[in-house]
Short mmCIF file of C-alpha atoms in Angstrom, two decimals:
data_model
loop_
_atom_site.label_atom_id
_atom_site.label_comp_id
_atom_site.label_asym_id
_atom_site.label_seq_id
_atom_site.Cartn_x
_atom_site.Cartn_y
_atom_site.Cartn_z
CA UNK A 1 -17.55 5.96 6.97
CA UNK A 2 -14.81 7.03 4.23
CA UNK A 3 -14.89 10.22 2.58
CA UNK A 4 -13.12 11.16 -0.96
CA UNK A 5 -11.86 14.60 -1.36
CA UNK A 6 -10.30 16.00 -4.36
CA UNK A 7 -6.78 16.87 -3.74
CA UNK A 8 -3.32 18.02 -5.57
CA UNK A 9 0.31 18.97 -5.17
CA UNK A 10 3.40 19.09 -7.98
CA UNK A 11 4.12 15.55 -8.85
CA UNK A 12 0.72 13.70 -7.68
CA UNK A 13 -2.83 14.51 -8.71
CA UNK A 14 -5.95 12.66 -7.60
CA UNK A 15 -7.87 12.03 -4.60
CA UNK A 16 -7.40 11.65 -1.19
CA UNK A 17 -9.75 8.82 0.64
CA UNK A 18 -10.03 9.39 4.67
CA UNK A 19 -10.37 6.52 6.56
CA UNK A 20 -10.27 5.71 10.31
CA UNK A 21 -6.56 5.61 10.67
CA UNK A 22 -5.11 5.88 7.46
CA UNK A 23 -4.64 7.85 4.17
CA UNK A 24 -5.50 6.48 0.93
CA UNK A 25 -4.34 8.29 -2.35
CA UNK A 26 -5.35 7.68 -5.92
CA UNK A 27 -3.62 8.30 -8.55
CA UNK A 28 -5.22 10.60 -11.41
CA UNK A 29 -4.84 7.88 -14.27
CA UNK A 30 -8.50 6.52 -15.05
CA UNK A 31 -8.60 3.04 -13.21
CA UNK A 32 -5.75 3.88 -10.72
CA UNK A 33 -4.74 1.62 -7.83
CA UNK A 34 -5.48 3.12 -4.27
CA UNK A 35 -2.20 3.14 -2.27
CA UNK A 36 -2.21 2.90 1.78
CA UNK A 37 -0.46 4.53 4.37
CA UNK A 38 -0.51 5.29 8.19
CA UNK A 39 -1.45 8.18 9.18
CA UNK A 40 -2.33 9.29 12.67
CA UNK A 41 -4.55 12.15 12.10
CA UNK A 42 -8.74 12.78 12.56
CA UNK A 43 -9.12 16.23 10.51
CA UNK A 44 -12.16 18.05 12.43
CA UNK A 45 -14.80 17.63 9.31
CA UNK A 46 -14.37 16.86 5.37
CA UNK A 47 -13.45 20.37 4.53
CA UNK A 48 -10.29 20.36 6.84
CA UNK A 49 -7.80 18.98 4.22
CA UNK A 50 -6.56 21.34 1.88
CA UNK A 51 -3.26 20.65 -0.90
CA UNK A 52 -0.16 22.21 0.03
CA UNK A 53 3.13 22.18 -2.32
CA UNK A 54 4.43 19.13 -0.54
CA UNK A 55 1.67 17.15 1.17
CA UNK A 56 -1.47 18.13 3.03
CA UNK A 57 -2.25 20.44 5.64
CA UNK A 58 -5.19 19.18 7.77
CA UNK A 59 -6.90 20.76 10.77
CA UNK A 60 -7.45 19.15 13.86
CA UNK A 61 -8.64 19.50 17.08
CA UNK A 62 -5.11 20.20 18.37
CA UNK A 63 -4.61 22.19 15.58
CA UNK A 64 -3.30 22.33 12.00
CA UNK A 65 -0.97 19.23 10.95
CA UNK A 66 1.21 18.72 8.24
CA UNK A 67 1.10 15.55 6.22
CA UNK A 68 3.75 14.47 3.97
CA UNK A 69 3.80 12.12 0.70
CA UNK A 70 7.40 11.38 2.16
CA UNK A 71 8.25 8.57 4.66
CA UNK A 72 7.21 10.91 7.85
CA UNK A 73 3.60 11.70 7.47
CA UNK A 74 3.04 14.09 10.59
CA UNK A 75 4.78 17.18 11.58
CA UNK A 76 2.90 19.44 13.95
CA UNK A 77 0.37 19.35 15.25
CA UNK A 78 0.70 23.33 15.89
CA UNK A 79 -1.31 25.28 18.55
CA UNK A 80 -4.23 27.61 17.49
CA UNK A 81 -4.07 30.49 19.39
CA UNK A 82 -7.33 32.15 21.36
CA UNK A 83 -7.60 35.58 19.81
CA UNK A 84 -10.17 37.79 19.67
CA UNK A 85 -11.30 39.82 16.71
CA UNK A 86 -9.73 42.55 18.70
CA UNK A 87 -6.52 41.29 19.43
CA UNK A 88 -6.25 41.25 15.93
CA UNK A 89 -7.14 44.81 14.95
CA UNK A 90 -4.69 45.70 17.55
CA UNK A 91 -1.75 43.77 16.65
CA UNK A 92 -2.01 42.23 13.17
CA UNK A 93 1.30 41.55 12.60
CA UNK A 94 2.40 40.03 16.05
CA UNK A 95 3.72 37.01 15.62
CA UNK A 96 1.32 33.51 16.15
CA UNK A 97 2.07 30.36 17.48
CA UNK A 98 -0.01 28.93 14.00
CA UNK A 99 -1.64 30.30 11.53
CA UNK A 100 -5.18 31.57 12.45
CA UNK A 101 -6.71 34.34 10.50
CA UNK A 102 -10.60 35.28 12.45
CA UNK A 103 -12.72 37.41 9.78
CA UNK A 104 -16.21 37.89 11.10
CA UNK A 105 -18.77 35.69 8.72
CA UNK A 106 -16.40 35.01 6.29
CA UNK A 107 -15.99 31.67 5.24
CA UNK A 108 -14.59 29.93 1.85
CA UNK A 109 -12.42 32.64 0.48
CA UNK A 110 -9.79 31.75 -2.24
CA UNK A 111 -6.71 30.32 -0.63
CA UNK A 112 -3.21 29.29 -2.38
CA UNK A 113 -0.22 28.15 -1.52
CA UNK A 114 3.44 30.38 -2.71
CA UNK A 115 5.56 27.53 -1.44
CA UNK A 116 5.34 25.33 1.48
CA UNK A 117 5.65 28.05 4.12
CA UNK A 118 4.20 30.70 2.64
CA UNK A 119 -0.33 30.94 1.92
CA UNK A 120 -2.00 33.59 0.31
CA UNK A 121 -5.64 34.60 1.49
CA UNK A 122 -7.65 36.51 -0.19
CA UNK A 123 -9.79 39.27 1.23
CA UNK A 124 -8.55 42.18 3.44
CA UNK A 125 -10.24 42.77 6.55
CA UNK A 126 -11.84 40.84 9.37
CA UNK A 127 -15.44 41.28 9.17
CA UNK A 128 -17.48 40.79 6.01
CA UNK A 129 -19.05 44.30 5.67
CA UNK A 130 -15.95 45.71 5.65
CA UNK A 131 -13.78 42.91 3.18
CA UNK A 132 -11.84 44.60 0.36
CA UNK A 133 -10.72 42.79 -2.69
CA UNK A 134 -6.99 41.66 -2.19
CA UNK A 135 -4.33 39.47 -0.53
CA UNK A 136 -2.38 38.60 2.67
CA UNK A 137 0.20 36.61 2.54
CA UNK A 138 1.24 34.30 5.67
CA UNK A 139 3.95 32.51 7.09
CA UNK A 140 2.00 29.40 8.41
CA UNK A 141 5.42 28.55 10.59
CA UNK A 142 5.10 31.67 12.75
CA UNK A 143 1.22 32.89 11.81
CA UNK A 144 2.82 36.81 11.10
CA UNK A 145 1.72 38.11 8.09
CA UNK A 146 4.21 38.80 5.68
CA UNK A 147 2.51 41.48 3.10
CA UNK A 148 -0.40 42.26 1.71
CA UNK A 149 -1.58 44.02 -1.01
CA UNK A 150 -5.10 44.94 -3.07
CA UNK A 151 -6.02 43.74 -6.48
CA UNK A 152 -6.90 40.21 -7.39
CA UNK A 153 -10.44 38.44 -6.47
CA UNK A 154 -11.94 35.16 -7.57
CA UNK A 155 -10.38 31.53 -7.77
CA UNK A 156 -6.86 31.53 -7.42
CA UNK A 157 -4.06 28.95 -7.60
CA UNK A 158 -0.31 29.19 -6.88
CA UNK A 159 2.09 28.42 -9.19
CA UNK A 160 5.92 29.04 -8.91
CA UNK A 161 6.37 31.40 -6.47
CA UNK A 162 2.72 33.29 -8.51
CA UNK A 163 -0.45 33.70 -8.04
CA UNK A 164 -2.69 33.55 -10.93
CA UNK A 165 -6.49 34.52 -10.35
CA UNK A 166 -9.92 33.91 -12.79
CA UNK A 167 -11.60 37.42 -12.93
CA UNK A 168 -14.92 38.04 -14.55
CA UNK A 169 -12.79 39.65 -17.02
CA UNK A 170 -9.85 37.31 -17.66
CA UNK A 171 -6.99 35.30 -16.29
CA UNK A 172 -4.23 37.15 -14.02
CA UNK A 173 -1.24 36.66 -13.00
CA UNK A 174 0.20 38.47 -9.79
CA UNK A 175 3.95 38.74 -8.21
CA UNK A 176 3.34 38.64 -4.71
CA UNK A 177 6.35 39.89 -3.79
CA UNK A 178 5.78 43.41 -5.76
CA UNK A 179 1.77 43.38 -5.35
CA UNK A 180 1.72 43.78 -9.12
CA UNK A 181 -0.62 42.34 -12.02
CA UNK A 182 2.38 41.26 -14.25
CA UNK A 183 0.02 39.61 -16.66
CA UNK A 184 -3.70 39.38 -17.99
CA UNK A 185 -5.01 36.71 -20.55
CA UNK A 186 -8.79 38.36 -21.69
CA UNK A 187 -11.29 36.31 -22.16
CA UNK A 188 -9.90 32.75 -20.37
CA UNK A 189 -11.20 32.06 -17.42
CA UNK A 190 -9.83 28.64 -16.24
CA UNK A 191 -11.54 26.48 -13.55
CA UNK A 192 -8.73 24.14 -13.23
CA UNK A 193 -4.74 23.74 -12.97
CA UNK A 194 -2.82 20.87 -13.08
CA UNK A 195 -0.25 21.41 -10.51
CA UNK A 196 2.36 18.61 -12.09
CA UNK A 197 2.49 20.79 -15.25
CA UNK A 198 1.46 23.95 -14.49
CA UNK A 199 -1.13 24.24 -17.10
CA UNK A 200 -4.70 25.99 -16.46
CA UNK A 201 -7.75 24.81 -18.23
CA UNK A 202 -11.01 26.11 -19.26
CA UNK A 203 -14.32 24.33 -20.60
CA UNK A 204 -16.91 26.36 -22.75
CA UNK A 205 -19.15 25.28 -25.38
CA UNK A 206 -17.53 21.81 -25.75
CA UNK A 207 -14.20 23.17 -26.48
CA UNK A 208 -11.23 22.89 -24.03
CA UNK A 209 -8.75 25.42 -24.11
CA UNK A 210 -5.56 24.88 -21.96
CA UNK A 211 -2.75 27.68 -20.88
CA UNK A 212 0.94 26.62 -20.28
CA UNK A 213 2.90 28.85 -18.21
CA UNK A 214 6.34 30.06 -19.87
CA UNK A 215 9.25 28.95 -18.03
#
């Protein structure tokens, strides 16, 4: 069984075919050629490969693995650790041997990478009934978080060292290291970025409208 899952990072678009013992990546021209290489990792399910600025990060029974488009595929894997949703409450910012955030019944919240050691998360909490709107930032060598801050909520990408959210309202764009809205497009609410260029796009009513960061 081979499964396809859409994937991204600068430089290469395009998706990412599992197989038993290899990676296969397309590239995101129509009619492109599947390449192969080795790659000695079995992520738990399908939704255990995510893009990260340089590669992939996958999660597998030993724990979360790095793969690379480089030569060396595999780095890791790292330990999870066994905490408890009270370990956490009582020391949040203890360092971790990997990064492992528990939140009670809380699955599938926005994640994006700042750079390739550094994920934001959003949400702020650990249990669902008591999740406020926000981000925590992590360092996924060490598993401390690194800052945190309220604000943003909805799909979010990373972008330059940014973090640039859809809102019901508009498009924003958040520096992570101040915890500050910096900038606000009303109206565009993109659904995609191309992380090559940088550019975020939106479809409605037929016409597609495209936004380029400056710089």
């Amino acid at each position: 069984m081979v499964n396809t899952l859409p994937c991204g990072h600068p430089g290469r678009t395009g998706s990412l075919r599992l197989g038993e013992s290899e990676v296969l990546l397309r590239d995101g021209e129509l009619g492109g050629q599947w390449s192969t290489r080795p790659c000695p990792v079995r992520p738990v399910n399908d939704g255990c490969l995510a893009p990260m600025p340089s590669g992939w990060l996958a999660l597998t029974e030993a724990g979360f693995v790095r793969i690379h488009g480089d030569d060396q595929w595999l780095v890791g894997p790292v330990e999870l650790p066994e905490e408890t949703c009270e370990d956490i409450r009582a020391f949040p910012d203890r360092p971790r041997r990997g990064l492992h955030t528990s939140r009670e019944w809380v699955w599938d919240r926005p994640i994006a990478w700042l750079d390739d050691t550094t994920v934001a998360v959003q949400g702020l909490g650990v249990s669902h009934d008591r999740m406020l709107d926000g981000i925590e930032l992590y360092d996924t060598a060490t598993g401390r978080r690194t800052g945190m801050f309220a604000g943003p909520a909805g799909p979010m990408w990373g972008h330059r060292g940014l973090l640039h959210v859809t809102t019901e309202d508009g498009f924003e764009v958040w520096d992570p290291a101040d915890g500050a809205r910096i900038g606000f497009a009303e109206g565009f609410r993109p659904t995609a970025h191309d992380p090559a260029t940088g550019a975020f796009a939106e479809l409605r009513n037929d016409q597609l409208r495209i936004w380029d960061p400056v710089g």
